[in-house]
Amino acid sequence: MTTLVVLFNLKTDADQQAYEQWAKQTDLPTAGALPSVDAFKLYKSQALLMSEQAPPYQYIEVIQVNDMAQFGQDVASETMQKVASEFQSFADNPLFILTEQI
């Protein structure tokens, strides 16, 4: 199984409350219901352990994908293209990291 980890900050002009409401009401339920997705969780960074520095990313998405070919088809749908466009309006240069468990 592939796990997609997405690291991102909000754009400087993005409203944090608006983003989090959109994520809860639109992104998580829509993307989380895709046939290719077993789990989709969103985390908000709090702090770096034993450091005074702020975390380099405000948010982390962890998406467990059961079939990458199907995932490609799922995200190409009109609904997911709309969700992706809305996400891009909030997120500033997100990093999409494909991972596999060791």
PDB file of C-alpha atoms in Angstrom:
ATOM      1  CA  MET A   1       0.000   0.000   0.000  1.00  0.00           C
ATOM      2  CA  THR A   2       1.201   3.490  -0.837  1.00  0.00           C
ATOM      3  CA  THR A   3       0.809   6.304   1.641  1.00  0.00           C
ATOM      4  CA  LEU A   4       0.692   9.809   0.227  1.00  0.00           C
ATOM      5  CA  VAL A   5       2.019  12.433   2.634  1.00  0.00           C
ATOM      6  CA  VAL A   6       1.237  16.044   1.780  1.00  0.00           C
ATOM      7  CA  LEU A   7       3.108  18.836   3.564  1.00  0.00           C
ATOM      8  CA  PHE A   8       1.914  22.386   3.148  1.00  0.00           C
ATOM      9  CA  ASN A   9       1.404  25.862   4.514  1.00  0.00           C
ATOM     10  CA  LEU A  10      -1.518  28.096   3.760  1.00  0.00           C
ATOM     11  CA  LYS A  11      -1.044  30.971   1.368  1.00  0.00           C
ATOM     12  CA  THR A  12      -0.489  34.274   3.146  1.00  0.00           C
ATOM     13  CA  ASP A  13      -3.906  35.553   2.069  1.00  0.00           C
ATOM     14  CA  ALA A  14      -5.761  32.323   2.965  1.00  0.00           C
ATOM     15  CA  ASP A  15      -8.109  32.358   5.934  1.00  0.00           C
ATOM     16  CA  GLN A  16      -7.205  29.544   8.353  1.00  0.00           C
ATOM     17  CA  GLN A  17     -10.753  29.068   9.664  1.00  0.00           C
ATOM     18  CA  ALA A  18     -12.154  28.979   6.130  1.00  0.00           C
ATOM     19  CA  TYR A  19      -9.565  26.390   5.116  1.00  0.00           C
ATOM     20  CA  GLU A  20     -10.214  24.141   8.115  1.00  0.00           C
ATOM     21  CA  GLN A  21     -13.986  24.337   7.623  1.00  0.00           C
ATOM     22  CA  TRP A  22     -13.581  23.508   3.906  1.00  0.00           C
ATOM     23  CA  ALA A  23     -11.237  20.617   4.768  1.00  0.00           C
ATOM     24  CA  LYS A  24     -13.734  19.128   7.255  1.00  0.00           C
ATOM     25  CA  GLN A  25     -16.819  19.641   5.085  1.00  0.00           C
ATOM     26  CA  THR A  26     -15.427  19.023   1.592  1.00  0.00           C
ATOM     27  CA  ASP A  27     -11.905  17.662   1.257  1.00  0.00           C
ATOM     28  CA  LEU A  28     -11.835  14.956   3.921  1.00  0.00           C
ATOM     29  CA  PRO A  29     -15.254  13.430   3.160  1.00  0.00           C
ATOM     30  CA  THR A  30     -14.878  13.640  -0.635  1.00  0.00           C
ATOM     31  CA  ALA A  31     -11.329  12.367  -1.025  1.00  0.00           C
ATOM     32  CA  GLY A  32     -11.733   9.969   1.886  1.00  0.00           C
ATOM     33  CA  ALA A  33     -14.657   8.275   0.115  1.00  0.00           C
ATOM     34  CA  LEU A  34     -12.711   7.500  -3.078  1.00  0.00           C
ATOM     35  CA  PRO A  35     -12.563   3.752  -3.847  1.00  0.00           C
ATOM     36  CA  SER A  36      -8.763   3.937  -3.973  1.00  0.00           C
ATOM     37  CA  VAL A  37      -8.440   5.560  -0.529  1.00  0.00           C
ATOM     38  CA  ASP A  38      -8.510   3.469   2.638  1.00  0.00           C
ATOM     39  CA  ALA A  39      -7.912   6.390   5.015  1.00  0.00           C
ATOM     40  CA  PHE A  40      -7.422  10.139   4.819  1.00  0.00           C
ATOM     41  CA  LYS A  41      -6.339  12.169   7.829  1.00  0.00           C
ATOM     42  CA  LEU A  42      -5.402  15.813   8.196  1.00  0.00           C
ATOM     43  CA  TYR A  43      -3.096  17.035  10.937  1.00  0.00           C
ATOM     44  CA  LYS A  44      -2.296  20.558  12.089  1.00  0.00           C
ATOM     45  CA  SER A  45       1.279  21.091  13.276  1.00  0.00           C
ATOM     46  CA  GLN A  46       1.612  22.215  16.871  1.00  0.00           C
ATOM     47  CA  ALA A  47       5.334  22.440  17.626  1.00  0.00           C
ATOM     48  CA  LEU A  48       8.706  20.837  17.076  1.00  0.00           C
ATOM     49  CA  LEU A  49       9.666  18.517  19.905  1.00  0.00           C
ATOM     50  CA  MET A  50      12.291  20.064  22.172  1.00  0.00           C
ATOM     51  CA  SER A  51      12.630  23.165  20.000  1.00  0.00           C
ATOM     52  CA  GLU A  52      11.584  26.782  20.106  1.00  0.00           C
ATOM     53  CA  GLN A  53      11.330  26.908  16.303  1.00  0.00           C
ATOM     54  CA  ALA A  54       7.995  26.765  14.540  1.00  0.00           C
ATOM     55  CA  PRO A  55       7.302  23.651  12.451  1.00  0.00           C
ATOM     56  CA  PRO A  56       8.239  24.143   8.786  1.00  0.00           C
ATOM     57  CA  TYR A  57       4.728  23.115   7.664  1.00  0.00           C
ATOM     58  CA  GLN A  58       1.360  24.068   9.132  1.00  0.00           C
ATOM     59  CA  TYR A  59      -0.536  20.997   7.870  1.00  0.00           C
ATOM     60  CA  ILE A  60       0.123  17.373   7.044  1.00  0.00           C
ATOM     61  CA  GLU A  61      -2.229  15.121   5.090  1.00  0.00           C
ATOM     62  CA  VAL A  62      -1.777  11.358   5.275  1.00  0.00           C
ATOM     63  CA  ILE A  63      -3.658   9.421   2.613  1.00  0.00           C
ATOM     64  CA  GLN A  64      -3.525   5.617   2.481  1.00  0.00           C
ATOM     65  CA  VAL A  65      -3.972   4.562  -1.141  1.00  0.00           C
ATOM     66  CA  ASN A  66      -4.872   0.936  -1.868  1.00  0.00           C
ATOM     67  CA  ASP A  67      -4.464   1.186  -5.657  1.00  0.00           C
ATOM     68  CA  MET A  68      -2.392   3.921  -7.311  1.00  0.00           C
ATOM     69  CA  ALA A  69      -3.808   3.263 -10.801  1.00  0.00           C
ATOM     70  CA  GLN A  70      -7.336   3.614  -9.460  1.00  0.00           C
ATOM     71  CA  PHE A  71      -6.270   6.678  -7.471  1.00  0.00           C
ATOM     72  CA  GLY A  72      -5.149   8.313 -10.709  1.00  0.00           C
ATOM     73  CA  GLN A  73      -8.575   7.661 -12.205  1.00  0.00           C
ATOM     74  CA  ASP A  74     -10.361   8.810  -9.058  1.00  0.00           C
ATOM     75  CA  VAL A  75      -8.558  12.148  -8.841  1.00  0.00           C
ATOM     76  CA  ALA A  76      -9.203  12.784 -12.541  1.00  0.00           C
ATOM     77  CA  SER A  77     -12.963  12.916 -11.910  1.00  0.00           C
ATOM     78  CA  GLU A  78     -14.755  16.234 -12.287  1.00  0.00           C
ATOM     79  CA  THR A  79     -15.599  16.290  -8.570  1.00  0.00           C
ATOM     80  CA  MET A  80     -12.006  15.709  -7.484  1.00  0.00           C
ATOM     81  CA  GLN A  81     -10.684  18.232  -9.984  1.00  0.00           C
ATOM     82  CA  LYS A  82     -12.944  20.818  -8.325  1.00  0.00           C
ATOM     83  CA  VAL A  83     -11.725  19.777  -4.864  1.00  0.00           C
ATOM     84  CA  ALA A  84      -8.086  19.906  -6.032  1.00  0.00           C
ATOM     85  CA  SER A  85      -8.602  23.384  -7.463  1.00  0.00           C
ATOM     86  CA  GLU A  86     -10.123  24.578  -4.204  1.00  0.00           C
ATOM     87  CA  PHE A  87      -7.218  23.010  -2.275  1.00  0.00           C
ATOM     88  CA  GLN A  88      -4.722  24.844  -4.501  1.00  0.00           C
ATOM     89  CA  SER A  89      -6.469  28.133  -3.676  1.00  0.00           C
ATOM     90  CA  PHE A  90      -5.564  27.574  -0.001  1.00  0.00           C
ATOM     91  CA  ALA A  91      -2.244  25.695  -0.109  1.00  0.00           C
ATOM     92  CA  ASP A  92       1.083  27.350  -0.872  1.00  0.00           C
ATOM     93  CA  ASN A  93       3.261  25.020  -2.959  1.00  0.00           C
ATOM     94  CA  PRO A  94       2.302  21.706  -1.280  1.00  0.00           C
ATOM     95  CA  LEU A  95       4.726  18.768  -1.350  1.00  0.00           C
ATOM     96  CA  PHE A  96       3.176  15.417  -2.350  1.00  0.00           C
ATOM     97  CA  ILE A  97       5.397  12.577  -1.114  1.00  0.00           C
ATOM     98  CA  LEU A  98       4.709   8.966  -2.115  1.00  0.00           C
ATOM     99  CA  THR A  99       5.828   6.571   0.594  1.00  0.00           C
ATOM    100  CA  GLU A 100       5.774   2.877   1.358  1.00  0.00           C
ATOM    101  CA  GLN A 101       5.993   1.239   4.759  1.00  0.00           C
ATOM    102  CA  ILE A 102       9.196  -0.607   5.538  1.00  0.00           C
TER     103      ILE A 102
END
